[in-house]
């Protein structure tokens, strides 16, 4: 697993939640453990687009439940060309 | 009893300076930022005006705007947030971080319910609208066309299609927050959310008079005791990827045409003027405050706001009514509100766009109402026209002129269209009462009267 991607995802989640990234577990559920509602989830993906310079339309996010799902999603996205 | 209203702080973002100190220094040095329009715009239309006044690169950190805010707000709202933060700091409010959020603050010692926000904008989040509109229109069509170009088009057609595909370039996403980015009230709301202000919150959309009308109504709210403090001003962001907003003003024939010498092209009140210089945008925020409230806080007072009035031409969407009857009525009402006569006014910050119609009518009215001795300048001769932000920026200039007893020159004014006392050389002047006026598409007229505070 790309540890840099993981750290940047954790930082983005912490930025949305305005909390320290320590203690955010990879198996944490965004909705059930981290209290993400739909607004926060949209905000997170805008941040991740900015962070990783990849397009992340809402339809691509189906099936994302945990923090690890996001990390895996980003790793897949990084195979695509960067935004210009 | 009506209360006295004073300006205790200000913030500004403009094409010639970010922050009041840099802005005012550059005003007094008659600096102007003029550049060729982005080359990309020429791919979409034959534009007559060739220059604009671009904003400098501004660090969002300087504006006090977090990444998450920047990604969810129109640039116009970001400019307003930056100007607001400077205004609060200059007004002497202690900005305290919220316990639960690093992006939200409160003003220590201030009653948030007794603070109102009154901001103006001419076009709101048009930048965000156009960016998302382009994506909405072209994303699927472009993908289909691209697929055709790659899989089935002949080499000759491929070249043509590639050119069309390039013209259909669009942003990477349809933004999930597009509605809250483009709505005109977003800037007022953003300021109040960031600084936890819970009093009245109103956005004034009055085209080029938006900033003036916003400050005027803020003055009334403080004067009449509705609030103790008013966060007032205007903001605008007029840039878009395809030059759409610029084209709207260009096709209407309002923009400067004679661009052979870019530095001298923008010339309000000059006989050889040819239109206004399009600005990328800007923002100015003024903190208006009940005098006693300000004195209890020990705030430094920049100037007093003494009067305001507005009228409507009911004549034309795009041009001033000949003769300026409603402008004159507005001016006399503003003077009466301030308790001064026309002869008491030492300085007028004119609307002064540089269009044939505006400057001729405005100069005629100034001559008729105030005579030839009042000093007159046009801040748009330096900045160009930032539409909804202009009025607020010009009221700031008026306040600083009264504070420092000096003002900037009317740049590029070589052959005045009328024998008025235009400011054409820097110097110290005795300025006790100043007036800033704005006229707007639609037919709106407004002026704010300021008095030197002593």
Coordinates of C-alpha atoms in Angstrom, one line a residue:
Chain A
X1 CA 0.0 0.0 0.0
X2 CA 1.2 3.5 -0.8
X3 CA 1.8 5.0 2.6
X4 CA 2.0 8.5 1.2
X5 CA -1.5 8.2 -0.2
X6 CA -2.8 6.9 3.1
X7 CA -1.3 9.8 5.0
X8 CA -2.7 12.4 2.6
X9 CA -6.2 10.7 2.8
X10 CA -6.0 10.8 6.6
X11 CA -5.0 14.4 6.6
X12 CA -7.9 15.3 4.2
X13 CA -10.4 13.5 6.5
X14 CA -8.9 15.3 9.5
X15 CA -9.2 18.6 7.6
X16 CA -12.9 18.0 6.9
X17 CA -13.6 16.9 10.5
X18 CA -11.4 19.5 12.0
X19 CA -9.7 17.0 14.3
X20 CA -6.3 15.4 14.6
X21 CA -5.6 12.6 12.1
X22 CA -4.3 10.4 14.9
X23 CA -6.8 7.8 15.8
X24 CA -8.5 7.6 12.5
X25 CA -8.4 3.9 11.7
X26 CA -8.3 2.5 8.2
X27 CA -11.3 0.2 8.9
X28 CA -13.4 3.1 10.3
X29 CA -16.7 3.6 8.6
X30 CA -17.1 7.1 7.3
X31 CA -20.7 7.3 8.2
X32 CA -21.0 5.2 11.3
X33 CA -17.6 5.8 13.0
X34 CA -16.6 9.3 11.7
X35 CA -20.0 10.9 11.5
X36 CA -19.7 11.8 7.8
X37 CA -23.0 13.0 6.4
X38 CA -23.5 13.5 2.6
X39 CA -22.3 17.1 2.8
X40 CA -19.1 16.2 4.5
X41 CA -18.6 13.4 2.1
X42 CA -18.9 15.7 -0.9
X43 CA -16.5 18.1 0.8
X44 CA -14.0 15.4 1.4
X45 CA -14.0 14.4 -2.3
X46 CA -13.5 18.0 -3.4
X47 CA -10.5 18.1 -1.1
X48 CA -9.2 14.8 -2.4
X49 CA -9.6 16.1 -6.0
X50 CA -7.5 19.1 -5.1
X51 CA -5.0 17.0 -3.2
X52 CA -4.5 14.4 -5.9
X53 CA -5.5 16.4 -9.0
X54 CA -7.8 13.7 -10.3
X55 CA -11.5 14.0 -11.2
X56 CA -13.8 12.1 -8.7
X57 CA -17.4 12.3 -9.9
X58 CA -20.0 11.2 -7.4
X59 CA -20.9 8.1 -9.4
X60 CA -17.3 6.8 -8.9
X61 CA -17.8 6.8 -5.1
X62 CA -20.4 4.2 -4.9
X63 CA -19.4 1.4 -2.6
X64 CA -17.0 3.5 -0.6
X65 CA -17.6 2.7 3.1
X66 CA -14.4 2.8 5.0
X67 CA -11.2 4.9 5.1
X68 CA -9.4 2.1 3.4
X69 CA -11.9 2.1 0.6
X70 CA -10.9 5.7 -0.1
X71 CA -7.2 4.9 -0.1
X72 CA -7.8 2.1 -2.5
X73 CA -10.0 4.3 -4.7
X74 CA -7.3 7.0 -4.8
X75 CA -4.6 4.5 -5.7
X76 CA -6.7 3.4 -8.6
X77 CA -7.4 7.0 -9.6
X78 CA -3.7 7.8 -9.6
X79 CA -3.3 5.5 -12.6
X80 CA -5.4 8.0 -14.5
X81 CA -3.9 11.2 -16.1
X82 CA -3.7 14.2 -13.7
X83 CA -5.9 17.2 -14.3
X84 CA -4.5 19.9 -16.4
Chain B
X1 CA -32.6 60.1 18.2
X2 CA -30.4 59.3 15.2
X3 CA -26.9 58.1 16.0
X4 CA -23.7 59.3 14.5
X5 CA -22.0 56.7 12.3
X6 CA -18.3 56.3 11.9
X7 CA -15.9 54.2 9.9
X8 CA -13.5 52.3 12.2
X9 CA -11.9 49.9 9.9
X10 CA -11.5 48.9 6.3
X11 CA -10.0 46.2 4.1
X12 CA -9.5 46.1 0.4
X13 CA -8.4 43.7 -2.4
X14 CA -7.8 45.5 -5.7
X15 CA -5.9 45.3 -9.0
X16 CA -3.4 47.9 -7.7
X17 CA -2.9 46.6 -4.2
X18 CA -4.0 44.2 -1.5
X19 CA -4.5 45.8 1.9
X20 CA -5.4 49.4 2.7
X21 CA -1.8 50.6 3.1
X22 CA -0.5 49.2 -0.2
X23 CA -3.7 50.2 -2.0
X24 CA -3.7 53.8 -0.8
X25 CA 0.0 54.3 -1.4
X26 CA -0.5 53.1 -5.0
X27 CA -3.5 55.3 -5.4
X28 CA -1.6 58.4 -4.4
X29 CA 1.2 57.4 -6.8
X30 CA -1.5 57.1 -9.5
X31 CA -0.6 53.5 -10.3
X32 CA -2.7 51.4 -12.6
X33 CA -2.6 47.7 -13.6
X34 CA -3.3 47.3 -17.3
X35 CA -2.6 44.1 -19.3
X36 CA -3.7 42.5 -22.6
X37 CA -6.8 40.4 -22.2
X38 CA -6.1 36.6 -22.0
X39 CA -5.3 35.3 -25.5
X40 CA -7.7 32.4 -25.0
X41 CA -10.7 34.7 -25.1
X42 CA -10.0 35.6 -28.7
X43 CA -10.8 32.0 -29.7
X44 CA -14.5 32.6 -28.9
X45 CA -15.3 36.1 -30.2
X46 CA -14.0 39.1 -32.0
X47 CA -13.5 41.4 -29.0
X48 CA -13.2 45.1 -29.6
X49 CA -11.5 46.1 -26.3
X50 CA -8.1 44.6 -25.9
X51 CA -7.1 45.3 -22.3
X52 CA -8.2 44.7 -18.8
X53 CA -7.0 45.3 -15.2
X54 CA -6.0 42.0 -13.8
X55 CA -5.8 41.1 -10.1
X56 CA -2.3 40.2 -8.7
X57 CA -1.7 36.7 -7.5
X58 CA -3.0 36.7 -4.0
X59 CA -2.1 34.0 -1.4
X60 CA -5.3 32.6 0.0
X61 CA -3.5 32.3 3.4
X62 CA -3.1 36.1 3.4
X63 CA -6.9 36.4 2.9
X64 CA -7.4 34.1 5.9
X65 CA -9.2 31.6 3.7
X66 CA -8.7 27.9 4.3
X67 CA -8.4 25.4 1.4
X68 CA -11.8 24.0 2.1
X69 CA -13.4 27.4 1.9
X70 CA -11.5 28.3 -1.2
X71 CA -12.8 25.1 -2.9
X72 CA -16.4 25.8 -1.9
X73 CA -16.7 29.5 -2.6
X74 CA -16.8 31.7 -5.7
X75 CA -13.6 33.8 -5.9
X76 CA -15.8 36.9 -5.3
X77 CA -16.7 35.6 -1.9
X78 CA -13.1 34.8 -1.2
X79 CA -12.1 38.4 -2.0
X80 CA -14.9 39.6 0.4
X81 CA -13.5 37.3 3.2
X82 CA -10.1 38.7 2.7
X83 CA -11.3 42.3 2.8
X84 CA -13.5 41.6 5.8
X85 CA -10.6 40.1 7.8
X86 CA -8.5 43.2 7.3
X87 CA -11.4 45.4 8.1
X88 CA -12.0 43.7 11.5
X89 CA -8.3 43.8 12.3
X90 CA -8.0 47.5 11.5
X91 CA -11.2 48.2 13.4
X92 CA -9.5 46.8 16.5
X93 CA -11.7 43.8 16.9
X94 CA -10.0 40.8 18.5
X95 CA -10.6 37.8 16.2
X96 CA -11.0 34.7 18.3
X97 CA -10.9 31.2 16.9
X98 CA -14.1 29.1 17.6
X99 CA -13.6 26.3 20.1
X100 CA -15.1 23.8 17.7
X101 CA -13.7 24.9 14.3
X102 CA -10.4 26.3 13.1
X103 CA -12.1 28.0 10.2
X104 CA -14.7 29.9 12.2
X105 CA -14.0 33.0 14.4
X106 CA -15.9 35.4 16.6
X107 CA -15.2 39.0 17.5
X108 CA -14.3 39.2 21.1
X109 CA -16.4 41.5 23.2
X110 CA -18.9 42.3 20.4
X111 CA -22.5 41.3 20.5
X112 CA -22.8 39.2 17.4
X113 CA -26.6 39.8 17.2
X114 CA -26.0 43.6 17.0
X115 CA -23.7 43.3 14.0
X116 CA -25.1 43.3 10.5
X117 CA -23.6 42.4 7.2
X118 CA -24.5 44.5 4.1
X119 CA -22.5 43.7 1.0
X120 CA -23.1 44.5 -2.6
X121 CA -22.3 42.6 -5.8
X122 CA -23.3 43.2 -9.4
X123 CA -23.2 39.6 -10.7
X124 CA -22.7 37.4 -7.7
X125 CA -21.0 34.1 -8.5
X126 CA -21.2 34.4 -12.3
X127 CA -17.7 32.9 -12.5
X128 CA -18.9 29.7 -10.8
X129 CA -22.1 29.6 -12.9
X130 CA -20.2 29.8 -16.2
X131 CA -17.6 27.3 -15.1
X132 CA -20.3 24.8 -14.2
X133 CA -22.5 25.7 -17.1
X134 CA -19.7 24.9 -19.6
X135 CA -19.2 21.5 -17.9
X136 CA -22.9 20.9 -18.0
X137 CA -23.2 21.7 -21.7
X138 CA -20.1 20.2 -23.1
X139 CA -19.0 17.2 -20.9
X140 CA -21.1 14.6 -22.6
X141 CA -21.1 16.2 -26.1
X142 CA -17.3 16.6 -26.0
X143 CA -16.8 12.9 -24.9
X144 CA -19.0 11.7 -27.8
X145 CA -17.3 14.0 -30.3
X146 CA -13.9 12.9 -29.0
X147 CA -14.8 9.3 -29.4
X148 CA -16.0 9.9 -33.0
X149 CA -12.8 11.9 -33.8
X150 CA -10.6 9.1 -32.5
X151 CA -12.5 6.1 -33.9
X152 CA -14.2 7.1 -37.1
X153 CA -13.1 10.5 -38.4
X154 CA -10.8 10.9 -41.5
X155 CA -7.5 12.6 -40.9
X156 CA -8.8 15.8 -42.4
X157 CA -11.9 15.8 -40.3
X158 CA -9.9 14.8 -37.3
X159 CA -8.0 18.1 -37.5
X160 CA -11.2 20.1 -37.6
X161 CA -12.7 18.1 -34.8
X162 CA -9.6 18.6 -32.6
X163 CA -10.1 22.3 -33.1
X164 CA -13.7 22.1 -32.0
X165 CA -12.9 19.9 -29.1
X166 CA -10.3 22.5 -27.9
X167 CA -13.0 25.1 -28.0
X168 CA -15.3 22.9 -25.9
X169 CA -12.7 22.6 -23.1
X170 CA -14.4 22.6 -19.7
X171 CA -13.6 22.3 -16.1
X172 CA -13.0 18.9 -14.5
X173 CA -16.2 18.6 -12.6
X174 CA -19.7 19.8 -12.0
X175 CA -19.3 21.2 -8.5
X176 CA -21.7 19.8 -5.9
X177 CA -21.8 23.2 -4.2
X178 CA -22.5 25.2 -7.4
X179 CA -25.8 26.7 -6.0
X180 CA -24.2 28.1 -2.9
X181 CA -21.3 29.3 -4.9
X182 CA -23.2 31.2 -7.5
X183 CA -26.0 32.7 -5.4
X184 CA -25.5 36.4 -5.1
X185 CA -25.9 36.4 -1.3
X186 CA -23.0 33.9 -0.8
X187 CA -20.5 36.6 -0.1
X188 CA -22.5 38.2 2.7
X189 CA -23.3 34.8 4.1
X190 CA -19.7 33.6 3.9
X191 CA -18.5 36.6 5.9
X192 CA -21.1 36.1 8.6
X193 CA -20.5 32.4 8.9
X194 CA -16.8 32.8 9.2
X195 CA -17.1 35.5 11.9
X196 CA -20.2 34.1 13.7
X197 CA -22.3 37.3 13.0
X198 CA -26.0 36.8 13.6
X199 CA -27.5 40.2 12.9
X200 CA -29.3 41.2 9.7
X201 CA -27.5 39.9 6.6
X202 CA -28.4 41.4 3.3
X203 CA -26.9 41.5 -0.2
X204 CA -27.5 44.4 -2.6
X205 CA -27.5 43.6 -6.3
X206 CA -27.6 47.0 -7.9
X207 CA -25.1 46.6 -10.7
X208 CA -22.4 49.3 -10.6
X209 CA -24.0 51.0 -7.6
X210 CA -24.1 47.8 -5.4
X211 CA -21.2 48.7 -3.1
X212 CA -22.5 52.3 -2.6
X213 CA -26.1 51.1 -1.9
X214 CA -24.8 48.5 0.5
X215 CA -22.7 51.0 2.5
X216 CA -25.6 53.5 2.4
X217 CA -28.1 51.0 3.9
X218 CA -25.5 49.9 6.4
X219 CA -25.2 53.5 7.5
X220 CA -28.9 53.8 7.9
X221 CA -29.0 50.6 10.0
X222 CA -26.4 51.9 12.4
X223 CA -27.8 55.4 12.4
X224 CA -31.3 54.2 13.2
X225 CA -30.2 51.8 15.9
X226 CA -31.0 48.5 14.2
X227 CA -27.4 47.4 14.7
X228 CA -24.3 48.8 16.5
X229 CA -21.8 47.6 13.9
X230 CA -22.2 47.1 10.2
X231 CA -19.9 45.1 8.0
X232 CA -20.5 46.9 4.7
X233 CA -19.0 47.0 1.2
X234 CA -18.9 45.3 -2.1
X235 CA -17.1 42.5 -4.0
X236 CA -16.9 41.2 -7.5
X237 CA -15.1 38.7 -9.6
X238 CA -15.4 39.3 -13.3
X239 CA -13.1 36.7 -14.8
X240 CA -14.1 33.5 -16.6
X241 CA -12.3 31.1 -18.7
X242 CA -13.9 32.0 -22.0
X243 CA -14.2 35.8 -21.6
X244 CA -17.9 35.6 -21.5
X245 CA -18.5 38.3 -18.9
X246 CA -16.0 40.6 -20.6
X247 CA -17.8 40.0 -23.9
X248 CA -21.1 41.1 -22.4
X249 CA -19.7 44.5 -21.6
X250 CA -17.7 44.7 -24.8
X251 CA -20.6 43.9 -27.1
X252 CA -22.6 46.6 -25.4
X253 CA -19.9 49.1 -26.4
X254 CA -19.1 50.1 -22.9
X255 CA -15.4 49.1 -22.8
X256 CA -12.4 51.1 -23.7
X257 CA -11.8 50.9 -27.5
X258 CA -8.7 52.9 -28.2
X259 CA -6.1 50.5 -26.8
X260 CA -3.1 51.4 -28.8
X261 CA -1.4 52.8 -25.8
X262 CA -2.6 50.5 -22.9
X263 CA -1.3 52.7 -20.1
X264 CA -3.1 55.8 -21.4
X265 CA -6.3 54.1 -22.8
X266 CA -8.4 54.5 -19.6
X267 CA -9.2 58.2 -19.4
X268 CA -12.3 59.2 -17.4
X269 CA -13.5 62.7 -18.0
X270 CA -11.1 63.2 -20.9
X271 CA -12.4 64.4 -24.2
X272 CA -10.7 61.4 -25.9
X273 CA -12.1 58.7 -23.6
X274 CA -13.5 55.6 -25.3
X275 CA -15.1 53.5 -22.6
X276 CA -14.2 51.9 -19.3
X277 CA -11.3 49.6 -18.3
X278 CA -12.7 46.2 -17.4
X279 CA -11.4 45.0 -14.0
X280 CA -10.9 41.4 -13.0
X281 CA -12.6 42.3 -9.7
X282 CA -11.9 43.3 -6.1
X283 CA -13.5 43.9 -2.8
X284 CA -13.7 46.5 -0.1
X285 CA -15.2 46.2 3.3
X286 CA -15.8 49.0 5.7
X287 CA -16.7 48.7 9.3
X288 CA -19.4 51.2 10.2
X289 CA -20.1 51.8 13.8
X290 CA -22.2 53.8 16.2
X291 CA -19.9 56.6 17.4
X292 CA -20.4 55.9 21.1
X293 CA -19.9 52.2 20.6
X294 CA -16.7 53.0 18.8
X295 CA -15.5 55.4 21.4
X296 CA -16.2 52.9 24.2
X297 CA -14.0 50.4 22.4
X298 CA -11.3 53.0 21.9
X299 CA -11.4 52.4 18.1
X300 CA -9.6 54.7 15.7
X301 CA -12.0 56.6 13.6
X302 CA -11.2 57.0 9.9
X303 CA -14.2 59.3 8.9
X304 CA -17.8 59.9 9.7
X305 CA -20.6 58.7 7.4
X306 CA -23.1 61.6 7.3
X307 CA -25.6 60.9 4.6
X308 CA -27.0 58.7 2.0
X309 CA -29.7 58.8 -0.7
X310 CA -30.7 56.8 -3.8
X311 CA -33.1 57.4 -6.6
X312 CA -34.0 55.6 -9.9
X313 CA -34.1 57.0 -13.4
X314 CA -37.0 55.0 -14.8
X315 CA -35.6 55.7 -18.2
X316 CA -33.2 53.1 -19.7
X317 CA -31.5 49.8 -18.7
X318 CA -28.2 50.9 -20.2
X319 CA -27.8 54.7 -20.1
X320 CA -28.3 57.6 -17.8
X321 CA -31.3 59.8 -18.3
X322 CA -30.4 62.9 -20.2
X323 CA -30.2 65.9 -17.9
X324 CA -29.8 63.8 -14.8
X325 CA -32.9 65.0 -13.0
X326 CA -33.0 61.9 -10.8
X327 CA -29.3 62.1 -10.1
X328 CA -29.7 65.7 -9.0
X329 CA -32.6 64.8 -6.8
X330 CA -30.5 62.0 -5.3
X331 CA -27.6 64.3 -4.6
X332 CA -29.8 67.0 -2.9
X333 CA -31.4 64.3 -0.8
X334 CA -28.0 62.9 0.3
X335 CA -26.8 66.4 1.2
X336 CA -30.0 67.1 3.2
X337 CA -29.5 63.8 5.0
X338 CA -26.0 64.9 5.9
X339 CA -27.2 68.3 6.9
X340 CA -24.8 70.1 4.5
X341 CA -25.2 72.3 1.5
X342 CA -23.7 71.7 -1.9
X343 CA -21.2 74.4 -1.2
X344 CA -19.9 72.5 1.8
X345 CA -18.7 69.6 -0.3
X346 CA -14.9 69.8 -0.9
X347 CA -14.4 66.6 -2.7
X348 CA -16.3 64.3 -5.0
X349 CA -15.2 60.8 -5.9
X350 CA -17.1 60.5 -9.2
X351 CA -18.6 57.5 -10.8
X352 CA -16.3 58.5 -13.6
X353 CA -16.3 55.4 -15.8
X354 CA -14.7 56.8 -18.9
X355 CA -17.8 56.1 -21.1
X356 CA -19.0 58.9 -23.4
X357 CA -22.4 59.0 -21.9
X358 CA -21.6 58.7 -18.2
X359 CA -18.8 61.3 -18.0
X360 CA -20.6 63.9 -20.0
X361 CA -23.8 63.7 -18.0
X362 CA -22.0 63.3 -14.7
X363 CA -19.7 66.3 -15.3
X364 CA -22.8 68.4 -16.3
X365 CA -24.6 67.5 -13.0
X366 CA -21.5 68.2 -10.9
X367 CA -21.2 71.6 -12.5
X368 CA -24.8 72.3 -12.0
X369 CA -25.1 71.1 -8.4
X370 CA -21.7 71.8 -6.9
X371 CA -20.1 74.3 -9.2
X372 CA -16.5 74.5 -10.4
X373 CA -14.5 74.6 -7.2
X374 CA -15.2 71.2 -5.7
X375 CA -12.3 68.8 -6.3
X376 CA -13.2 65.8 -8.5
X377 CA -11.5 62.6 -9.3
X378 CA -12.3 59.1 -10.6
X379 CA -10.8 56.1 -8.8
X380 CA -11.7 54.1 -11.9
X381 CA -9.0 56.1 -13.7
X382 CA -6.6 53.9 -11.7
X383 CA -8.5 50.6 -11.1
X384 CA -10.9 50.4 -14.0
X385 CA -14.4 49.3 -13.2
X386 CA -15.0 46.5 -10.7
X387 CA -18.8 46.8 -11.0
X388 CA -20.3 45.8 -7.6
X389 CA -17.0 46.4 -5.7
X390 CA -16.4 49.9 -7.2
X391 CA -18.7 51.9 -5.0
X392 CA -17.3 50.5 -1.8
X393 CA -13.7 51.0 -3.0
X394 CA -14.5 54.6 -3.9
X395 CA -16.1 55.2 -0.5
X396 CA -12.9 53.9 1.0
X397 CA -10.9 56.3 -1.1
X398 CA -13.2 59.1 0.0
X399 CA -12.7 58.3 3.6
X400 CA -8.9 58.0 3.3
X401 CA -8.8 61.3 1.4
X402 CA -10.7 63.0 4.3
X403 CA -8.4 61.4 6.8
X404 CA -5.2 62.3 5.1
X405 CA -6.3 65.6 3.5
X406 CA -5.1 64.5 0.1
X407 CA -6.3 62.4 -2.7
X408 CA -5.2 60.7 -6.0
X409 CA -5.1 62.3 -9.4
X410 CA -7.5 61.6 -12.2
X411 CA -5.1 59.6 -14.3
X412 CA -4.7 60.2 -18.0
X413 CA -6.8 63.3 -17.9
X414 CA -5.2 65.5 -20.5
X415 CA -8.1 67.3 -22.0
X416 CA -10.9 67.6 -19.5
X417 CA -14.3 67.5 -21.1
X418 CA -15.6 70.3 -18.9
X419 CA -14.1 73.1 -16.8
X420 CA -14.3 71.4 -13.4
X421 CA -11.7 71.3 -10.6
X422 CA -10.4 67.8 -11.5
X423 CA -7.5 66.6 -9.3
X424 CA -4.6 66.6 -11.7
X425 CA -1.7 67.0 -9.3
X426 CA -0.9 65.5 -6.0
X427 CA -1.0 67.8 -2.9
X428 CA -2.5 68.6 0.4
X429 CA -6.0 69.9 0.4
X430 CA -8.5 71.1 3.0
X431 CA -11.1 68.4 2.7
X432 CA -13.9 68.4 5.3
X433 CA -16.9 66.9 3.4
X434 CA -16.6 64.3 0.6
X435 CA -19.2 62.6 -1.5
X436 CA -18.9 59.3 -3.4
X437 CA -21.5 58.6 -6.1
X438 CA -22.4 55.7 -8.3
X439 CA -24.8 55.1 -11.2
X440 CA -25.8 51.7 -12.4
X441 CA -27.3 49.8 -15.3
X442 CA -31.0 49.7 -14.7
X443 CA -31.1 53.3 -13.7
X444 CA -30.0 53.3 -10.1
X445 CA -28.3 56.4 -8.6
X446 CA -26.8 56.5 -5.1
X447 CA -24.4 58.6 -3.1
X448 CA -22.8 58.5 0.3
X449 CA -21.6 61.7 2.1
X450 CA -18.6 61.5 4.4
X451 CA -17.3 64.0 6.9
X452 CA -13.8 64.4 8.2
X453 CA -13.9 63.2 11.8
X454 CA -12.5 65.5 14.5

